[in-house]
Amino acid sequence: MLAESHFYFHKAADVLGLPDKVRTILLTPRRSVKVEVTIEGERGDLQVYEGYRVQHNMARGPMKGGLRYHPAMDEDHAAALANLMTWKTAVVDVPYGGAKGGINCDPRSLSKKDLFEITTRFVEQMKEVIGPTTDIPAPDVNTNAEVMGWIMHEYSKYAGFSPGVVTGKPLHLFGSEGREAATGRGVMDVLAEALDEQGKSFNDITVAVQGFGNVGSNAARLMAERGAKIVAVADHTGGVSNEEGLDIPALVAWTAEHGGVKGFSAGEAFDNNEIITWNADVLVPAALEDAIHKDNAADVKAKIIVEGANGPTTPEADQILNERDILIVPDILANAGGVTVSYFEWAQNIQQFSWDEDKVNSELDKKMSRAYRSVREVANQRDIDMRTAAFVLAIQRVGKAALARVHIKTELPF
Ligand code: NAD
């Protein structure tokens, strides 16, 4: 996965004519930490996991990135996703660098008590390397506001009251209004811009969504509220479709009760692998990486792909889709709504002041629209695709900041 994120970096660096020395500076992670996370489970069983945190770059501010609990989590994933965070925070121009981490556990097979113990142990092991001015974790796959609350509590035991150590916290524990839905809202915002360019509105489109967790369900709900027909949704349990448009609030309620979309009666069931090639105008991959690959990219029917997930498109698939003139709004732009409102949450924590939801949402909408237009401008000026343009913009911002901090005998070509 790391190779893939480097592939996109080098493609943009080639456009910029970036010297090798600067590429090395920008790609080398600042720090990579691996820790043992051992607990005695509720049933008396010994559970041993590995915890990771890769801190990629802090030229533009404290490092920022999610915490993922997943059996496939490893150093390679953490490094690749940390790298993406550096470019993402730069694209939306929030004063952060990039980091990512996680634990290779399977939360679906664990009790809440075990998850709490695992999280607490992870913080105990990582407390020296995270903090409100160094590295600020946030929710990612299989972590949520509750887990962030536990992290804040545990970290504060060592460092004193520190709400700014994590974002995505519960509202009653110094979280921000609007954070829960922020990534999905950002997906909706950039799609609004893309539709606007094409003279269309949400009323004109059908949408297929892969993943119905935080990002997928909020994006689906917000797009449906604006008039889009969400014709198919898939998650790890299966797929459900309705050509008239799925009732998203009902599907959210069903999923909360049953742990997945499978069995939802107001739609037809289908094999979740079919979602990528579903007959819809827009595809929102919002599950895991590599969902769109060389074997299914040629069969994608959507004309616009908005990458809610991180790294959902492999480089081979990216090339096939670009050749087919399918517009891809890339992850480092499309799913940056979460980190943007994380920044608002952190800023509120530091100021010990709260914004209301309207303020958060309107500031988020502005930031996402501005970021989309900035990326579009680079894409048009240089005649490149939106992903490469987003990387070009980010590399310029991070590159200038990184080189302004050190003495390196190299000129930047911008
Ligand atoms: P989540 O755990 O809330 O949801 C993940 C969803 O993916 C679930 O619905 C799950 O069933 C589904 N899924 C897993 N395997 C699948 C499969 N094989 N086929 C179809 N669906 C499958 O996670 P999330 O927070 O919504 O994150 C989803 C993606 O968005 C990840 O790539 C994450 O890195 C990215 N992301 C999340 C945020 C955020 O704020 N949560 C921000 C930026 C990017």
Short mmCIF file of C-alpha atoms and ligand atoms in Angstrom, two decimals:
data_model
loop_
_atom_site.label_atom_id
_atom_site.label_comp_id
_atom_site.label_asym_id
_atom_site.label_seq_id
_atom_site.Cartn_x
_atom_site.Cartn_y
_atom_site.Cartn_z
CA MET A 1 0.00 0.00 0.00
CA LEU A 2 2.91 2.31 0.74
CA ALA A 3 4.16 1.80 -2.81
CA GLU A 4 0.79 3.00 -4.12
CA SER A 5 0.79 6.22 -2.12
CA HIS A 6 4.38 6.85 -3.26
CA PHE A 7 3.31 6.22 -6.86
CA TYR A 8 0.86 9.15 -6.77
CA PHE A 9 3.42 11.33 -5.00
CA HIS A 10 6.07 10.69 -7.68
CA LYS A 11 3.57 11.27 -10.49
CA ALA A 12 2.91 14.77 -9.12
CA ALA A 13 6.57 15.32 -8.25
CA ASP A 14 7.41 14.58 -11.90
CA VAL A 15 4.92 17.24 -13.00
CA LEU A 16 6.69 19.70 -10.68
CA GLY A 17 10.21 18.57 -11.62
CA LEU A 18 10.92 18.01 -7.92
CA PRO A 19 14.58 17.16 -7.20
CA ASP A 20 15.31 13.70 -5.74
CA LYS A 21 16.69 15.23 -2.57
CA VAL A 22 13.40 16.99 -1.83
CA ARG A 23 11.41 13.86 -2.67
CA THR A 24 13.42 11.94 -0.09
CA ILE A 25 12.92 14.65 2.53
CA LEU A 26 9.17 14.72 1.91
CA LEU A 27 8.66 10.95 1.79
CA THR A 28 10.74 9.84 4.76
CA PRO A 29 8.57 9.40 7.86
CA ARG A 30 9.69 11.35 10.86
CA ARG A 31 9.05 8.50 13.28
CA SER A 32 7.54 5.03 13.26
CA VAL A 33 6.61 3.38 16.55
CA LYS A 34 5.49 -0.20 17.13
CA VAL A 35 4.37 -1.30 20.58
CA GLU A 36 3.09 -4.39 22.29
CA VAL A 37 -0.53 -4.19 23.41
CA THR A 38 -1.21 -7.04 25.83
CA ILE A 39 -4.26 -7.44 28.01
CA GLU A 40 -5.95 -10.10 30.02
CA GLY A 41 -9.40 -10.38 28.44
CA GLU A 42 -12.66 -10.47 30.34
CA ARG A 43 -12.69 -14.26 30.10
CA GLY A 44 -9.18 -14.53 31.52
CA ASP A 45 -7.57 -15.10 28.10
CA LEU A 46 -4.25 -13.43 27.26
CA GLN A 47 -4.56 -11.20 24.19
CA VAL A 48 -1.41 -9.89 22.49
CA TYR A 49 -1.61 -7.30 19.72
CA GLU A 50 0.68 -4.88 17.95
CA GLY A 51 0.02 -1.15 18.03
CA TYR A 52 1.42 1.25 15.44
CA ARG A 53 1.85 4.95 15.00
CA VAL A 54 3.66 6.38 12.01
CA GLN A 55 4.33 10.11 12.18
CA HIS A 56 5.06 11.19 8.67
CA ASN A 57 5.64 14.94 8.54
CA MET A 58 5.08 17.96 10.78
CA ALA A 59 6.40 20.79 8.60
CA ARG A 60 3.01 22.55 8.63
CA GLY A 61 1.94 21.74 12.20
CA PRO A 62 1.30 18.91 14.67
CA MET A 63 0.77 15.54 13.03
CA LYS A 64 -2.79 14.36 12.61
CA GLY A 65 -4.43 11.13 11.59
CA GLY A 66 -6.80 8.36 12.47
CA LEU A 67 -6.49 5.30 14.61
CA ARG A 68 -7.66 2.06 12.99
CA TYR A 69 -8.56 -1.16 14.78
CA HIS A 70 -8.40 -3.93 12.19
CA PRO A 71 -6.77 -7.38 11.94
CA ALA A 72 -4.96 -6.27 8.74
CA MET A 73 -3.42 -3.21 10.39
CA ASP A 74 0.37 -3.21 10.08
CA GLU A 75 3.29 -0.86 9.70
CA ASP A 76 2.91 -0.67 5.92
CA HIS A 77 -0.73 0.45 6.22
CA ALA A 78 0.12 2.96 8.94
CA ALA A 79 3.00 4.39 6.87
CA ALA A 80 0.93 4.67 3.70
CA LEU A 81 -2.03 6.26 5.46
CA ALA A 82 0.24 8.62 7.44
CA ASN A 83 1.79 9.75 4.20
CA LEU A 84 -1.67 10.44 2.73
CA MET A 85 -2.57 12.51 5.80
CA THR A 86 0.34 14.87 5.17
CA TRP A 87 -0.98 15.67 1.69
CA LYS A 88 -4.60 15.75 2.83
CA THR A 89 -4.08 18.33 5.58
CA ALA A 90 -2.15 20.45 3.06
CA VAL A 91 -4.87 20.22 0.38
CA VAL A 92 -7.52 21.61 2.75
CA ASP A 93 -4.91 23.96 4.20
CA VAL A 94 -5.29 23.13 7.88
CA PRO A 95 -2.18 23.69 10.05
CA TYR A 96 -1.27 20.05 10.52
CA GLY A 97 1.12 17.39 9.29
CA GLY A 98 0.27 13.71 8.83
CA ALA A 99 0.23 10.57 10.98
CA LYS A 100 -1.72 7.33 11.25
CA GLY A 101 -1.85 4.35 13.52
CA GLY A 102 -3.83 1.49 14.86
CA ILE A 103 -3.95 -1.90 16.48
CA ASN A 104 -4.18 -5.24 14.69
CA CYS A 105 -7.18 -6.41 16.72
CA ASP A 106 -10.66 -7.38 15.51
CA PRO A 107 -13.13 -5.26 17.51
CA ARG A 108 -16.07 -7.28 16.22
CA SER A 109 -14.89 -10.27 18.25
CA LEU A 110 -14.08 -8.28 21.40
CA SER A 111 -16.15 -7.15 24.35
CA LYS A 112 -16.34 -3.44 25.09
CA LYS A 113 -14.37 -4.00 28.27
CA ASP A 114 -11.56 -5.67 26.30
CA LEU A 115 -11.57 -2.80 23.78
CA PHE A 116 -11.30 -0.32 26.60
CA GLU A 117 -8.34 -2.22 28.08
CA ILE A 118 -6.63 -2.45 24.68
CA THR A 119 -7.08 1.27 24.08
CA THR A 120 -5.80 2.15 27.53
CA ARG A 121 -2.72 -0.04 27.10
CA PHE A 122 -2.03 1.51 23.68
CA VAL A 123 -2.12 5.02 25.17
CA GLU A 124 0.14 3.95 28.01
CA GLN A 125 2.64 2.73 25.43
CA MET A 126 2.30 5.75 23.13
CA LYS A 127 1.90 8.59 25.62
CA GLU A 128 5.36 10.01 25.01
CA VAL A 129 4.89 10.36 21.26
CA ILE A 130 1.32 11.74 21.04
CA GLY A 131 0.03 15.03 22.40
CA PRO A 132 -1.92 18.19 21.47
CA THR A 133 1.14 19.85 19.91
CA THR A 134 2.82 16.77 18.43
CA ASP A 135 0.40 14.12 17.20
CA ILE A 136 -3.38 14.11 17.55
CA PRO A 137 -5.22 10.85 16.76
CA ALA A 138 -8.84 10.71 15.53
CA PRO A 139 -11.40 8.01 14.65
CA ASP A 140 -10.89 5.74 11.66
CA VAL A 141 -12.15 2.27 10.74
CA ASN A 142 -13.67 0.55 13.81
CA THR A 143 -12.87 3.40 16.19
CA ASN A 144 -15.35 6.08 17.24
CA ALA A 145 -16.12 8.91 19.66
CA GLU A 146 -16.25 6.53 22.60
CA VAL A 147 -12.72 5.24 21.92
CA MET A 148 -11.49 8.84 21.57
CA GLY A 149 -13.02 9.66 24.96
CA TRP A 150 -11.09 6.74 26.52
CA ILE A 151 -7.87 7.99 24.93
CA MET A 152 -8.38 11.51 26.23
CA HIS A 153 -9.08 10.18 29.72
CA GLU A 154 -6.01 7.92 29.79
CA TYR A 155 -3.65 10.52 28.31
CA SER A 156 -4.90 13.17 30.75
CA LYS A 157 -3.87 10.94 33.65
CA TYR A 158 -0.25 11.48 32.61
CA ALA A 159 -0.30 14.96 31.06
CA GLY A 160 -3.11 16.72 32.93
CA PHE A 161 -6.39 17.82 31.37
CA SER A 162 -5.75 17.43 27.63
CA PRO A 163 -8.89 17.46 25.46
CA GLY A 164 -6.74 18.50 22.48
CA VAL A 165 -4.87 15.17 22.41
CA VAL A 166 -7.56 13.53 20.25
CA THR A 167 -10.42 14.72 18.09
CA GLY A 168 -13.72 13.08 17.26
CA LYS A 169 -14.52 12.92 20.98
CA PRO A 170 -18.08 12.67 22.36
CA LEU A 171 -19.90 16.01 22.43
CA HIS A 172 -20.20 15.93 26.22
CA LEU A 173 -16.43 15.34 26.45
CA PHE A 174 -15.18 18.36 24.50
CA GLY A 175 -16.03 17.01 21.07
CA SER A 176 -17.25 19.31 18.33
CA GLU A 177 -20.70 19.70 16.89
CA GLY A 178 -20.67 18.37 13.35
CA ARG A 179 -17.58 16.10 13.73
CA GLU A 180 -19.46 12.80 13.51
CA ALA A 181 -20.87 13.61 10.07
CA ALA A 182 -17.97 15.78 8.86
CA THR A 183 -16.26 13.35 6.49
CA GLY A 184 -19.56 12.41 4.85
CA ARG A 185 -20.49 16.07 4.64
CA GLY A 186 -17.18 16.86 2.95
CA VAL A 187 -17.88 14.09 0.41
CA MET A 188 -21.22 15.73 -0.30
CA ASP A 189 -19.58 19.19 -0.57
CA VAL A 190 -17.00 18.15 -3.18
CA LEU A 191 -19.62 16.24 -5.15
CA ALA A 192 -21.75 19.41 -5.17
CA GLU A 193 -18.80 21.25 -6.76
CA ALA A 194 -18.23 18.50 -9.33
CA LEU A 195 -21.92 18.46 -10.27
CA ASP A 196 -21.97 22.24 -10.49
CA GLU A 197 -19.10 22.14 -13.01
CA GLN A 198 -21.18 19.79 -15.13
CA GLY A 199 -24.34 21.89 -14.83
CA LYS A 200 -26.08 19.20 -12.74
CA SER A 201 -27.62 18.98 -9.27
CA PHE A 202 -28.21 16.22 -6.73
CA ASN A 203 -31.75 15.80 -8.11
CA ASP A 204 -30.23 14.55 -11.38
CA ILE A 205 -28.11 11.73 -9.99
CA THR A 206 -28.16 8.16 -8.77
CA VAL A 207 -25.45 7.05 -6.34
CA ALA A 208 -23.90 3.72 -5.26
CA VAL A 209 -22.10 3.68 -1.90
CA GLN A 210 -19.59 1.07 -0.72
CA GLY A 211 -19.26 1.03 3.07
CA PHE A 212 -22.04 2.14 5.40
CA GLY A 213 -20.07 3.15 8.46
CA ASN A 214 -19.29 6.67 9.57
CA VAL A 215 -18.31 8.01 6.14
CA GLY A 216 -20.64 6.04 3.86
CA SER A 217 -23.81 6.41 5.93
CA ASN A 218 -23.39 10.13 6.56
CA ALA A 219 -22.50 10.83 2.93
CA ALA A 220 -25.52 8.80 1.77
CA ARG A 221 -27.86 10.56 4.21
CA LEU A 222 -26.68 14.06 3.26
CA MET A 223 -26.74 13.38 -0.50
CA ALA A 224 -30.25 11.89 -0.20
CA GLU A 225 -31.41 14.93 1.78
CA ARG A 226 -30.34 17.05 -1.20
CA GLY A 227 -32.33 14.98 -3.63
CA ALA A 228 -29.90 12.29 -4.83
CA LYS A 229 -31.23 8.74 -5.27
CA ILE A 230 -29.02 6.31 -3.36
CA VAL A 231 -29.76 3.23 -5.44
CA ALA A 232 -27.28 0.76 -3.90
CA VAL A 233 -25.35 0.37 -0.66
CA ALA A 234 -22.94 -2.41 0.31
CA ASP A 235 -21.07 -3.19 3.51
CA HIS A 236 -19.16 -6.19 4.87
CA THR A 237 -22.44 -8.10 5.39
CA GLY A 238 -23.85 -7.70 1.86
CA GLY A 239 -25.54 -5.28 -0.51
CA VAL A 240 -29.01 -3.77 -0.81
CA SER A 241 -30.47 -1.88 -3.76
CA ASN A 242 -33.60 0.03 -4.72
CA GLU A 243 -33.94 1.74 -8.09
CA GLU A 244 -36.39 4.25 -6.58
CA GLY A 245 -33.80 5.24 -3.98
CA LEU A 246 -33.14 3.56 -0.64
CA ASP A 247 -34.72 4.99 2.50
CA ILE A 248 -31.41 6.00 4.11
CA PRO A 249 -32.63 6.90 7.63
CA ALA A 250 -34.39 3.51 7.77
CA LEU A 251 -31.23 1.76 6.53
CA VAL A 252 -29.15 3.59 9.18
CA ALA A 253 -31.57 2.40 11.87
CA TRP A 254 -31.51 -1.16 10.47
CA THR A 255 -27.71 -1.22 10.41
CA ALA A 256 -27.46 0.08 13.97
CA GLU A 257 -29.72 -2.73 15.13
CA HIS A 258 -28.40 -5.61 13.00
CA GLY A 259 -24.72 -4.74 12.53
CA GLY A 260 -24.96 -4.39 8.76
CA VAL A 261 -27.23 -3.71 5.77
CA LYS A 262 -27.95 -7.41 5.13
CA GLY A 263 -31.61 -8.32 5.53
CA PHE A 264 -32.97 -4.79 4.99
CA SER A 265 -36.38 -5.49 3.54
CA ALA A 266 -37.08 -2.25 1.60
CA GLY A 267 -34.62 -3.24 -1.13
CA GLU A 268 -33.18 -6.15 -3.08
CA ALA A 269 -30.20 -8.06 -1.77
CA PHE A 270 -27.03 -8.43 -3.89
CA ASP A 271 -23.46 -9.64 -3.53
CA ASN A 272 -21.43 -6.77 -2.03
CA ASN A 273 -18.64 -7.23 -4.63
CA GLU A 274 -21.02 -5.92 -7.31
CA ILE A 275 -21.21 -2.43 -5.81
CA ILE A 276 -18.14 -1.08 -7.62
CA THR A 277 -19.66 -1.75 -11.04
CA TRP A 278 -23.21 -0.75 -10.08
CA ASN A 279 -25.21 1.14 -12.68
CA ALA A 280 -25.25 4.59 -11.04
CA ASP A 281 -24.03 8.07 -12.00
CA VAL A 282 -21.81 8.41 -8.97
CA LEU A 283 -19.80 5.84 -7.00
CA VAL A 284 -18.68 6.58 -3.44
CA PRO A 285 -16.18 3.98 -2.21
CA ALA A 286 -16.24 4.48 1.57
CA ALA A 287 -14.93 1.19 2.97
CA LEU A 288 -11.34 -0.01 2.72
CA GLU A 289 -8.41 0.42 0.32
CA ASP A 290 -7.96 -1.17 -3.14
CA ALA A 291 -11.70 -1.59 -3.76
CA ILE A 292 -11.30 -0.42 -7.36
CA HIS A 293 -8.55 -2.41 -9.05
CA LYS A 294 -7.35 -3.44 -12.49
CA ASP A 295 -9.92 -6.25 -12.75
CA ASN A 296 -13.05 -4.17 -12.11
CA ALA A 297 -12.05 -0.63 -13.22
CA ALA A 298 -13.00 -1.21 -16.86
CA ASP A 299 -16.53 -2.18 -15.75
CA VAL A 300 -17.20 0.83 -13.54
CA LYS A 301 -20.38 2.52 -14.82
CA ALA A 302 -20.29 5.70 -12.74
CA LYS A 303 -19.10 8.91 -14.40
CA ILE A 304 -17.94 10.42 -11.11
CA ILE A 305 -16.11 8.65 -8.27
CA VAL A 306 -15.81 10.43 -4.94
CA GLU A 307 -13.26 8.66 -2.75
CA GLY A 308 -14.73 8.61 0.76
CA ALA A 309 -12.24 5.89 1.77
CA ASN A 310 -8.48 6.28 1.89
CA GLY A 311 -6.71 4.61 -1.02
CA PRO A 312 -9.75 2.89 -2.57
CA THR A 313 -8.29 3.01 -6.10
CA THR A 314 -5.11 1.19 -7.13
CA PRO A 315 -2.73 3.01 -9.52
CA GLU A 316 -3.61 0.58 -12.37
CA ALA A 317 -7.32 1.26 -11.84
CA ASP A 318 -6.66 5.00 -11.61
CA GLN A 319 -5.07 4.93 -15.04
CA ILE A 320 -7.92 2.91 -16.57
CA LEU A 321 -10.52 5.29 -15.09
CA ASN A 322 -8.65 8.39 -16.26
CA GLU A 323 -8.40 6.97 -19.78
CA ARG A 324 -12.16 6.43 -19.64
CA ASP A 325 -12.64 10.10 -18.66
CA ILE A 326 -14.25 9.20 -15.36
CA LEU A 327 -13.86 12.07 -12.90
CA ILE A 328 -12.17 10.91 -9.70
CA VAL A 329 -12.35 13.26 -6.74
CA PRO A 330 -9.34 11.84 -4.87
CA ASP A 331 -9.27 10.76 -1.23
CA ILE A 332 -6.87 13.49 -0.09
CA LEU A 333 -9.50 16.01 -1.15
CA ALA A 334 -12.81 14.12 -0.94
CA ASN A 335 -12.54 12.74 2.59
CA ALA A 336 -10.75 15.72 4.14
CA GLY A 337 -13.94 16.95 5.82
CA GLY A 338 -13.15 14.83 8.88
CA VAL A 339 -9.71 16.27 9.46
CA THR A 340 -11.05 19.75 8.78
CA VAL A 341 -13.63 19.53 11.56
CA SER A 342 -11.02 17.77 13.71
CA TYR A 343 -9.00 20.94 13.31
CA PHE A 344 -12.06 23.00 14.36
CA GLU A 345 -12.50 20.70 17.39
CA TRP A 346 -8.84 21.04 18.40
CA ALA A 347 -9.00 24.82 17.98
CA GLN A 348 -12.14 24.93 20.17
CA ASN A 349 -10.41 22.75 22.80
CA ILE A 350 -7.37 25.02 22.91
CA GLN A 351 -9.54 28.12 23.20
CA GLN A 352 -11.96 26.38 25.60
CA PHE A 353 -14.77 27.78 23.51
CA SER A 354 -17.51 26.04 21.50
CA TRP A 355 -18.95 26.67 18.08
CA ASP A 356 -22.56 25.80 17.24
CA GLU A 357 -23.32 23.25 14.53
CA ASP A 358 -24.29 25.83 11.89
CA LYS A 359 -20.94 27.57 12.32
CA VAL A 360 -19.00 24.27 12.05
CA ASN A 361 -20.95 23.15 8.98
CA SER A 362 -20.73 26.46 7.15
CA GLU A 363 -16.97 26.75 7.81
CA LEU A 364 -16.53 23.15 6.63
CA ASP A 365 -18.58 23.76 3.47
CA LYS A 366 -16.44 26.82 2.69
CA LYS A 367 -13.15 24.98 3.23
CA MET A 368 -14.17 21.98 1.13
CA SER A 369 -15.48 24.12 -1.74
CA ARG A 370 -12.34 26.27 -1.68
CA ALA A 371 -10.12 23.18 -1.69
CA TYR A 372 -12.03 21.64 -4.61
CA ARG A 373 -11.70 24.84 -6.63
CA SER A 374 -7.98 25.19 -5.84
CA VAL A 375 -7.36 21.62 -7.01
CA ARG A 376 -9.49 22.17 -10.11
CA GLU A 377 -7.49 25.30 -10.94
CA VAL A 378 -4.19 23.37 -10.76
CA ALA A 379 -5.72 20.55 -12.84
CA ASN A 380 -6.86 22.98 -15.52
CA GLN A 381 -3.65 25.02 -15.56
CA ARG A 382 -1.43 21.96 -15.94
CA ASP A 383 -3.89 19.77 -17.83
CA ILE A 384 -3.66 16.94 -15.30
CA ASP A 385 -6.20 14.79 -13.46
CA MET A 386 -7.64 15.87 -10.10
CA ARG A 387 -5.58 13.39 -8.05
CA THR A 388 -2.29 14.53 -9.52
CA ALA A 389 -3.39 18.14 -9.12
CA ALA A 390 -4.23 17.59 -5.44
CA PHE A 391 -0.77 16.09 -4.87
CA VAL A 392 0.87 18.97 -6.80
CA LEU A 393 -0.88 21.51 -4.59
CA ALA A 394 -0.02 19.62 -1.41
CA ILE A 395 3.62 19.01 -2.35
CA GLN A 396 4.06 22.72 -3.03
CA ARG A 397 2.62 23.67 0.36
CA VAL A 398 4.49 21.03 2.37
CA GLY A 399 7.69 21.44 0.36
CA LYS A 400 7.86 25.19 0.98
CA ALA A 401 7.25 24.75 4.71
CA ALA A 402 9.70 21.84 5.05
CA LEU A 403 12.55 23.60 3.27
CA ALA A 404 11.96 26.88 5.10
CA ARG A 405 12.80 25.02 8.34
CA VAL A 406 16.19 23.60 7.31
CA HIS A 407 19.42 24.43 5.49
CA ILE A 408 19.41 22.32 2.35
CA LYS A 409 21.34 23.21 -0.77
CA THR A 410 18.40 22.71 -3.11
CA GLU A 411 16.09 25.12 -4.90
CA LEU A 412 12.41 24.31 -5.12
CA PRO A 413 11.06 24.49 -8.69
CA PHE A 414 8.03 26.51 -7.46
P1 NAD B 1 -16.33 2.46 9.66
O1 NAD B 1 -15.67 1.40 10.43
O2 NAD B 1 -17.29 3.35 10.33
O3 NAD B 1 -17.06 1.83 8.38
C1 NAD B 1 -16.41 0.98 7.46
C2 NAD B 1 -17.47 0.39 6.56
O4 NAD B 1 -16.84 -0.39 5.54
C3 NAD B 1 -18.46 -0.53 7.27
O5 NAD B 1 -19.77 -0.25 6.83
C4 NAD B 1 -18.02 -1.90 6.81
O6 NAD B 1 -19.09 -2.84 6.81
C5 NAD B 1 -17.57 -1.58 5.40
N1 NAD B 1 -16.80 -2.65 4.79
C6 NAD B 1 -15.75 -3.33 5.30
N2 NAD B 1 -15.36 -4.28 4.44
C7 NAD B 1 -16.18 -4.18 3.36
C8 NAD B 1 -16.28 -4.90 2.13
N3 NAD B 1 -15.46 -5.88 1.84
N4 NAD B 1 -17.24 -4.51 1.24
C9 NAD B 1 -18.08 -3.51 1.52
N5 NAD B 1 -18.02 -2.81 2.67
C10 NAD B 1 -17.09 -3.16 3.57
O7 NAD B 1 -15.14 3.31 8.98
P2 NAD B 1 -15.18 4.81 8.45
O8 NAD B 1 -14.70 5.69 9.52
O9 NAD B 1 -16.49 5.05 7.79
O10 NAD B 1 -14.01 4.74 7.36
C11 NAD B 1 -14.24 4.25 6.04
C12 NAD B 1 -13.10 4.73 5.15
O11 NAD B 1 -13.04 6.16 5.19
C13 NAD B 1 -11.70 4.27 5.56
O12 NAD B 1 -10.92 4.12 4.40
C14 NAD B 1 -11.17 5.45 6.38
O13 NAD B 1 -9.76 5.47 6.41
C15 NAD B 1 -11.75 6.59 5.60
N6 NAD B 1 -11.86 7.85 6.32
C16 NAD B 1 -12.58 7.95 7.48
C17 NAD B 1 -12.68 9.18 8.11
C18 NAD B 1 -13.54 9.38 9.34
O14 NAD B 1 -13.70 10.54 9.76
N7 NAD B 1 -14.10 8.35 9.93
C19 NAD B 1 -12.04 10.29 7.58
C20 NAD B 1 -11.33 10.17 6.39
C21 NAD B 1 -11.26 8.93 5.77
#
